[in-house]
């Protein structure tokens, strides 16, 4: 999570230099790309969106007023660009997300294969969720955003976010159990 004190100076900037941009890209680049990927399900589009996000941040840092955390403001830009991209192009189905990882150490080739298959199946389920369920689940699990932050980003009440998270988890659990029968 970004600290308000850390990024408070950004509220006073009308422009930024390349060093500040580089620092923001280093700090938030992976999160931006992963969120864009969760929205688009397309690696190339997510990379393009990530680049465009930081160009917009560079050009529009003066519009950041600190009314939300910098990460929330940044993710709003990601979300808007991803939605625009989804509206303007068709989507390919691509699976493999970074956030489902096992804590186990490598075992036999068979065990590794089965684990990878399970991860792939789980990712298929998550990526198959509706946008409204997938988005809250990814923001919460992958990016560690609170329900309040997600609500602010998506312009939803905290109760709606909580409900969507609950529903997303139930759907994933149900489909996972169904798949394992």
PDB file of C-alpha atoms in Angstrom:
ATOM      1  CA  UNK A   1       0.000   0.000   0.000  1.00  0.00           C
ATOM      2  CA  UNK A   2       1.216   3.483  -0.705  1.00  0.00           C
ATOM      3  CA  UNK A   3       1.586   5.799   2.230  1.00  0.00           C
ATOM      4  CA  UNK A   4      -0.133   9.176   1.999  1.00  0.00           C
ATOM      5  CA  UNK A   5       2.948  10.861   3.461  1.00  0.00           C
ATOM      6  CA  UNK A   6       5.171   9.195   0.850  1.00  0.00           C
ATOM      7  CA  UNK A   7       3.189  10.470  -2.112  1.00  0.00           C
ATOM      8  CA  UNK A   8       1.706  13.626  -0.594  1.00  0.00           C
ATOM      9  CA  UNK A   9       4.094  15.767  -2.633  1.00  0.00           C
ATOM     10  CA  UNK A  10       2.385  14.522  -5.824  1.00  0.00           C
ATOM     11  CA  UNK A  11      -0.677  16.631  -5.011  1.00  0.00           C
ATOM     12  CA  UNK A  12       1.452  19.749  -5.481  1.00  0.00           C
ATOM     13  CA  UNK A  13       2.962  18.821  -8.835  1.00  0.00           C
ATOM     14  CA  UNK A  14       1.856  20.434 -12.063  1.00  0.00           C
ATOM     15  CA  UNK A  15       4.362  18.348 -14.002  1.00  0.00           C
ATOM     16  CA  UNK A  16       6.895  15.664 -13.261  1.00  0.00           C
ATOM     17  CA  UNK A  17      10.369  14.892 -14.445  1.00  0.00           C
ATOM     18  CA  UNK A  18      11.558  11.618 -15.939  1.00  0.00           C
ATOM     19  CA  UNK A  19      13.122  10.476 -12.661  1.00  0.00           C
ATOM     20  CA  UNK A  20       9.815  10.801 -10.809  1.00  0.00           C
ATOM     21  CA  UNK A  21       8.062   8.979 -13.632  1.00  0.00           C
ATOM     22  CA  UNK A  22      10.665   6.214 -13.548  1.00  0.00           C
ATOM     23  CA  UNK A  23      10.210   5.842  -9.780  1.00  0.00           C
ATOM     24  CA  UNK A  24       6.430   5.557 -10.150  1.00  0.00           C
ATOM     25  CA  UNK A  25       6.806   3.035 -12.983  1.00  0.00           C
ATOM     26  CA  UNK A  26       9.189   0.984 -10.849  1.00  0.00           C
ATOM     27  CA  UNK A  27       6.880   1.088  -7.843  1.00  0.00           C
ATOM     28  CA  UNK A  28       3.553   0.496  -9.619  1.00  0.00           C
ATOM     29  CA  UNK A  29       4.399  -0.963 -13.025  1.00  0.00           C
ATOM     30  CA  UNK A  30       3.716  -4.614 -12.175  1.00  0.00           C
ATOM     31  CA  UNK A  31       0.465  -3.784 -10.383  1.00  0.00           C
ATOM     32  CA  UNK A  32      -0.723  -1.674 -13.306  1.00  0.00           C
ATOM     33  CA  UNK A  33       0.104  -4.388 -15.839  1.00  0.00           C
ATOM     34  CA  UNK A  34      -1.496  -7.153 -13.756  1.00  0.00           C
ATOM     35  CA  UNK A  35      -4.685  -5.171 -13.231  1.00  0.00           C
ATOM     36  CA  UNK A  36      -4.838  -4.329 -16.936  1.00  0.00           C
ATOM     37  CA  UNK A  37      -4.373  -8.024 -17.681  1.00  0.00           C
ATOM     38  CA  UNK A  38      -7.144  -8.971 -15.274  1.00  0.00           C
ATOM     39  CA  UNK A  39      -9.422  -6.566 -17.091  1.00  0.00           C
ATOM     40  CA  UNK A  40      -8.479  -7.489 -20.668  1.00  0.00           C
ATOM     41  CA  UNK A  41      -7.215 -11.073 -20.335  1.00  0.00           C
ATOM     42  CA  UNK A  42      -4.642 -10.228 -22.981  1.00  0.00           C
ATOM     43  CA  UNK A  43      -0.928  -9.821 -22.254  1.00  0.00           C
ATOM     44  CA  UNK A  44      -0.143  -7.558 -25.184  1.00  0.00           C
ATOM     45  CA  UNK A  45      -3.084  -5.277 -24.476  1.00  0.00           C
ATOM     46  CA  UNK A  46      -2.130  -5.124 -20.809  1.00  0.00           C
ATOM     47  CA  UNK A  47       1.408  -4.028 -21.711  1.00  0.00           C
ATOM     48  CA  UNK A  48       0.060  -1.371 -24.079  1.00  0.00           C
ATOM     49  CA  UNK A  49      -2.381  -0.140 -21.445  1.00  0.00           C
ATOM     50  CA  UNK A  50       0.384   0.004 -18.811  1.00  0.00           C
ATOM     51  CA  UNK A  51       2.497   2.181 -21.100  1.00  0.00           C
ATOM     52  CA  UNK A  52      -0.439   4.428 -21.870  1.00  0.00           C
ATOM     53  CA  UNK A  53      -1.269   4.743 -18.156  1.00  0.00           C
ATOM     54  CA  UNK A  54       2.157   6.113 -17.319  1.00  0.00           C
ATOM     55  CA  UNK A  55       2.061   8.477 -20.283  1.00  0.00           C
ATOM     56  CA  UNK A  56      -1.257   9.807 -18.951  1.00  0.00           C
ATOM     57  CA  UNK A  57       0.182  10.099 -15.432  1.00  0.00           C
ATOM     58  CA  UNK A  58       3.167  12.004 -16.825  1.00  0.00           C
ATOM     59  CA  UNK A  59       0.933  14.335 -18.812  1.00  0.00           C
ATOM     60  CA  UNK A  60      -1.804  14.765 -16.183  1.00  0.00           C
ATOM     61  CA  UNK A  61      -0.095  14.622 -12.787  1.00  0.00           C
ATOM     62  CA  UNK A  62      -1.484  18.109 -12.144  1.00  0.00           C
ATOM     63  CA  UNK A  63      -4.989  16.632 -11.985  1.00  0.00           C
ATOM     64  CA  UNK A  64      -4.075  14.430  -8.990  1.00  0.00           C
ATOM     65  CA  UNK A  65      -5.412  16.269  -5.958  1.00  0.00           C
ATOM     66  CA  UNK A  66      -4.938  13.677  -3.224  1.00  0.00           C
ATOM     67  CA  UNK A  67      -8.661  13.109  -2.675  1.00  0.00           C
ATOM     68  CA  UNK A  68      -7.900   9.385  -2.895  1.00  0.00           C
ATOM     69  CA  UNK A  69      -4.700   7.428  -2.541  1.00  0.00           C
ATOM     70  CA  UNK A  70      -2.333   7.694  -5.487  1.00  0.00           C
ATOM     71  CA  UNK A  71      -2.824   3.971  -6.166  1.00  0.00           C
ATOM     72  CA  UNK A  72      -6.596   4.424  -6.373  1.00  0.00           C
ATOM     73  CA  UNK A  73      -6.143   7.336  -8.794  1.00  0.00           C
ATOM     74  CA  UNK A  74      -3.677   5.293 -10.845  1.00  0.00           C
ATOM     75  CA  UNK A  75      -5.978   2.250 -10.948  1.00  0.00           C
ATOM     76  CA  UNK A  76      -8.852   4.478 -12.060  1.00  0.00           C
ATOM     77  CA  UNK A  77      -6.769   5.410 -15.093  1.00  0.00           C
ATOM     78  CA  UNK A  78      -5.959   1.727 -15.722  1.00  0.00           C
ATOM     79  CA  UNK A  79      -9.604   0.773 -15.429  1.00  0.00           C
ATOM     80  CA  UNK A  80     -10.806   3.490 -17.788  1.00  0.00           C
ATOM     81  CA  UNK A  81      -8.196   2.671 -20.418  1.00  0.00           C
ATOM     82  CA  UNK A  82      -8.924  -1.058 -20.150  1.00  0.00           C
ATOM     83  CA  UNK A  83     -12.670  -0.498 -20.521  1.00  0.00           C
ATOM     84  CA  UNK A  84     -12.015   1.666 -23.575  1.00  0.00           C
ATOM     85  CA  UNK A  85      -9.774  -1.054 -25.001  1.00  0.00           C
ATOM     86  CA  UNK A  86     -12.422  -3.714 -24.362  1.00  0.00           C
ATOM     87  CA  UNK A  87     -15.000  -1.625 -26.147  1.00  0.00           C
ATOM     88  CA  UNK A  88     -12.767  -1.037 -29.143  1.00  0.00           C
ATOM     89  CA  UNK A  89     -11.399  -4.526 -29.800  1.00  0.00           C
ATOM     90  CA  UNK A  90     -12.225  -8.201 -29.528  1.00  0.00           C
ATOM     91  CA  UNK A  91     -10.704 -10.265 -26.734  1.00  0.00           C
ATOM     92  CA  UNK A  92      -8.644 -13.412 -27.002  1.00  0.00           C
ATOM     93  CA  UNK A  93      -8.929 -15.946 -24.175  1.00  0.00           C
ATOM     94  CA  UNK A  94      -5.525 -16.149 -22.486  1.00  0.00           C
ATOM     95  CA  UNK A  95      -4.911 -17.942 -19.227  1.00  0.00           C
ATOM     96  CA  UNK A  96      -2.024 -17.774 -16.759  1.00  0.00           C
ATOM     97  CA  UNK A  97      -2.138 -15.264 -14.021  1.00  0.00           C
ATOM     98  CA  UNK A  98       0.699 -14.580 -11.656  1.00  0.00           C
ATOM     99  CA  UNK A  99      -1.322 -14.364  -8.448  1.00  0.00           C
ATOM    100  CA  UNK A 100      -2.115 -18.081  -8.029  1.00  0.00           C
ATOM    101  CA  UNK A 101       1.057 -19.543  -6.690  1.00  0.00           C
ATOM    102  CA  UNK A 102       1.801 -22.530  -4.564  1.00  0.00           C
ATOM    103  CA  UNK A 103       4.002 -22.345  -1.489  1.00  0.00           C
ATOM    104  CA  UNK A 104       5.209 -25.883  -2.048  1.00  0.00           C
ATOM    105  CA  UNK A 105       8.708 -26.710  -3.106  1.00  0.00           C
ATOM    106  CA  UNK A 106       9.222 -28.569  -6.360  1.00  0.00           C
ATOM    107  CA  UNK A 107       8.360 -32.239  -6.194  1.00  0.00           C
ATOM    108  CA  UNK A 108       8.225 -34.945  -8.787  1.00  0.00           C
ATOM    109  CA  UNK A 109       7.513 -34.047 -12.386  1.00  0.00           C
ATOM    110  CA  UNK A 110       4.049 -35.552 -11.985  1.00  0.00           C
ATOM    111  CA  UNK A 111       3.308 -33.505  -8.856  1.00  0.00           C
ATOM    112  CA  UNK A 112       4.512 -30.315 -10.547  1.00  0.00           C
ATOM    113  CA  UNK A 113       2.358 -31.058 -13.594  1.00  0.00           C
ATOM    114  CA  UNK A 114      -0.739 -31.727 -11.468  1.00  0.00           C
ATOM    115  CA  UNK A 115      -0.146 -28.553  -9.486  1.00  0.00           C
ATOM    116  CA  UNK A 116       0.223 -26.500 -12.665  1.00  0.00           C
ATOM    117  CA  UNK A 117      -2.963 -28.047 -14.049  1.00  0.00           C
ATOM    118  CA  UNK A 118      -4.832 -27.165 -10.853  1.00  0.00           C
ATOM    119  CA  UNK A 119      -3.567 -23.585 -11.036  1.00  0.00           C
ATOM    120  CA  UNK A 120      -4.583 -23.361 -14.691  1.00  0.00           C
ATOM    121  CA  UNK A 121      -8.048 -24.731 -13.908  1.00  0.00           C
ATOM    122  CA  UNK A 122      -8.476 -22.243 -11.060  1.00  0.00           C
ATOM    123  CA  UNK A 123      -7.337 -19.390 -13.279  1.00  0.00           C
ATOM    124  CA  UNK A 124      -9.784 -20.477 -15.963  1.00  0.00           C
ATOM    125  CA  UNK A 125     -12.536 -20.245 -13.374  1.00  0.00           C
ATOM    126  CA  UNK A 126     -11.455 -16.796 -12.146  1.00  0.00           C
ATOM    127  CA  UNK A 127     -11.012 -15.410 -15.654  1.00  0.00           C
ATOM    128  CA  UNK A 128     -14.398 -16.857 -16.580  1.00  0.00           C
ATOM    129  CA  UNK A 129     -16.163 -14.771 -13.942  1.00  0.00           C
ATOM    130  CA  UNK A 130     -18.191 -11.791 -15.051  1.00  0.00           C
ATOM    131  CA  UNK A 131     -16.228  -8.550 -15.152  1.00  0.00           C
ATOM    132  CA  UNK A 132     -17.896  -7.210 -11.998  1.00  0.00           C
ATOM    133  CA  UNK A 133     -16.941 -10.305  -9.972  1.00  0.00           C
ATOM    134  CA  UNK A 134     -13.495 -10.857 -11.504  1.00  0.00           C
ATOM    135  CA  UNK A 135     -12.519  -7.223 -11.005  1.00  0.00           C
ATOM    136  CA  UNK A 136     -13.260  -7.037  -7.262  1.00  0.00           C
ATOM    137  CA  UNK A 137     -11.637 -10.425  -6.642  1.00  0.00           C
ATOM    138  CA  UNK A 138      -8.433  -9.474  -8.459  1.00  0.00           C
ATOM    139  CA  UNK A 139      -8.212  -6.045  -6.845  1.00  0.00           C
ATOM    140  CA  UNK A 140      -8.654  -7.577  -3.408  1.00  0.00           C
ATOM    141  CA  UNK A 141      -6.460 -10.670  -3.744  1.00  0.00           C
ATOM    142  CA  UNK A 142      -3.779  -9.575  -6.180  1.00  0.00           C
ATOM    143  CA  UNK A 143      -3.449  -5.910  -5.334  1.00  0.00           C
ATOM    144  CA  UNK A 144      -4.352  -6.032  -1.648  1.00  0.00           C
ATOM    145  CA  UNK A 145      -6.883  -3.245  -1.917  1.00  0.00           C
ATOM    146  CA  UNK A 146      -9.390  -2.856   0.890  1.00  0.00           C
ATOM    147  CA  UNK A 147     -13.111  -2.980   0.237  1.00  0.00           C
ATOM    148  CA  UNK A 148     -13.266   0.777   0.774  1.00  0.00           C
ATOM    149  CA  UNK A 149     -10.491   1.404  -1.775  1.00  0.00           C
ATOM    150  CA  UNK A 150     -12.144  -0.908  -4.293  1.00  0.00           C
ATOM    151  CA  UNK A 151     -15.438   0.882  -3.729  1.00  0.00           C
ATOM    152  CA  UNK A 152     -13.800   4.234  -4.333  1.00  0.00           C
ATOM    153  CA  UNK A 153     -12.059   2.989  -7.481  1.00  0.00           C
ATOM    154  CA  UNK A 154     -15.179   1.379  -8.954  1.00  0.00           C
ATOM    155  CA  UNK A 155     -17.594   4.010  -7.626  1.00  0.00           C
ATOM    156  CA  UNK A 156     -19.461   1.406  -5.570  1.00  0.00           C
ATOM    157  CA  UNK A 157     -20.531   1.264  -1.948  1.00  0.00           C
ATOM    158  CA  UNK A 158     -18.395  -0.826   0.370  1.00  0.00           C
ATOM    159  CA  UNK A 159     -21.403  -3.125   0.901  1.00  0.00           C
ATOM    160  CA  UNK A 160     -21.669  -3.754  -2.844  1.00  0.00           C
ATOM    161  CA  UNK A 161     -17.961  -4.580  -2.998  1.00  0.00           C
ATOM    162  CA  UNK A 162     -18.334  -6.959  -0.053  1.00  0.00           C
ATOM    163  CA  UNK A 163     -21.319  -8.622  -1.714  1.00  0.00           C
ATOM    164  CA  UNK A 164     -19.508  -9.019  -5.049  1.00  0.00           C
ATOM    165  CA  UNK A 165     -16.430 -10.438  -3.329  1.00  0.00           C
ATOM    166  CA  UNK A 166     -18.559 -12.938  -1.451  1.00  0.00           C
ATOM    167  CA  UNK A 167     -20.422 -13.920  -4.612  1.00  0.00           C
ATOM    168  CA  UNK A 168     -17.178 -14.238  -6.619  1.00  0.00           C
ATOM    169  CA  UNK A 169     -15.666 -16.530  -3.990  1.00  0.00           C
ATOM    170  CA  UNK A 170     -18.822 -18.666  -3.898  1.00  0.00           C
ATOM    171  CA  UNK A 171     -18.839 -19.016  -7.688  1.00  0.00           C
ATOM    172  CA  UNK A 172     -15.156 -19.968  -7.772  1.00  0.00           C
ATOM    173  CA  UNK A 173     -15.627 -22.454  -4.927  1.00  0.00           C
ATOM    174  CA  UNK A 174     -18.693 -24.008  -6.556  1.00  0.00           C
ATOM    175  CA  UNK A 175     -17.068 -24.352  -9.975  1.00  0.00           C
ATOM    176  CA  UNK A 176     -13.889 -25.716  -8.407  1.00  0.00           C
ATOM    177  CA  UNK A 177     -15.835 -28.401  -6.494  1.00  0.00           C
ATOM    178  CA  UNK A 178     -17.824 -29.234  -9.620  1.00  0.00           C
ATOM    179  CA  UNK A 179     -14.617 -29.585 -11.624  1.00  0.00           C
ATOM    180  CA  UNK A 180     -13.026 -31.896  -9.040  1.00  0.00           C
ATOM    181  CA  UNK A 181     -15.915 -34.397  -9.038  1.00  0.00           C
TER     182      UNK A 181
END
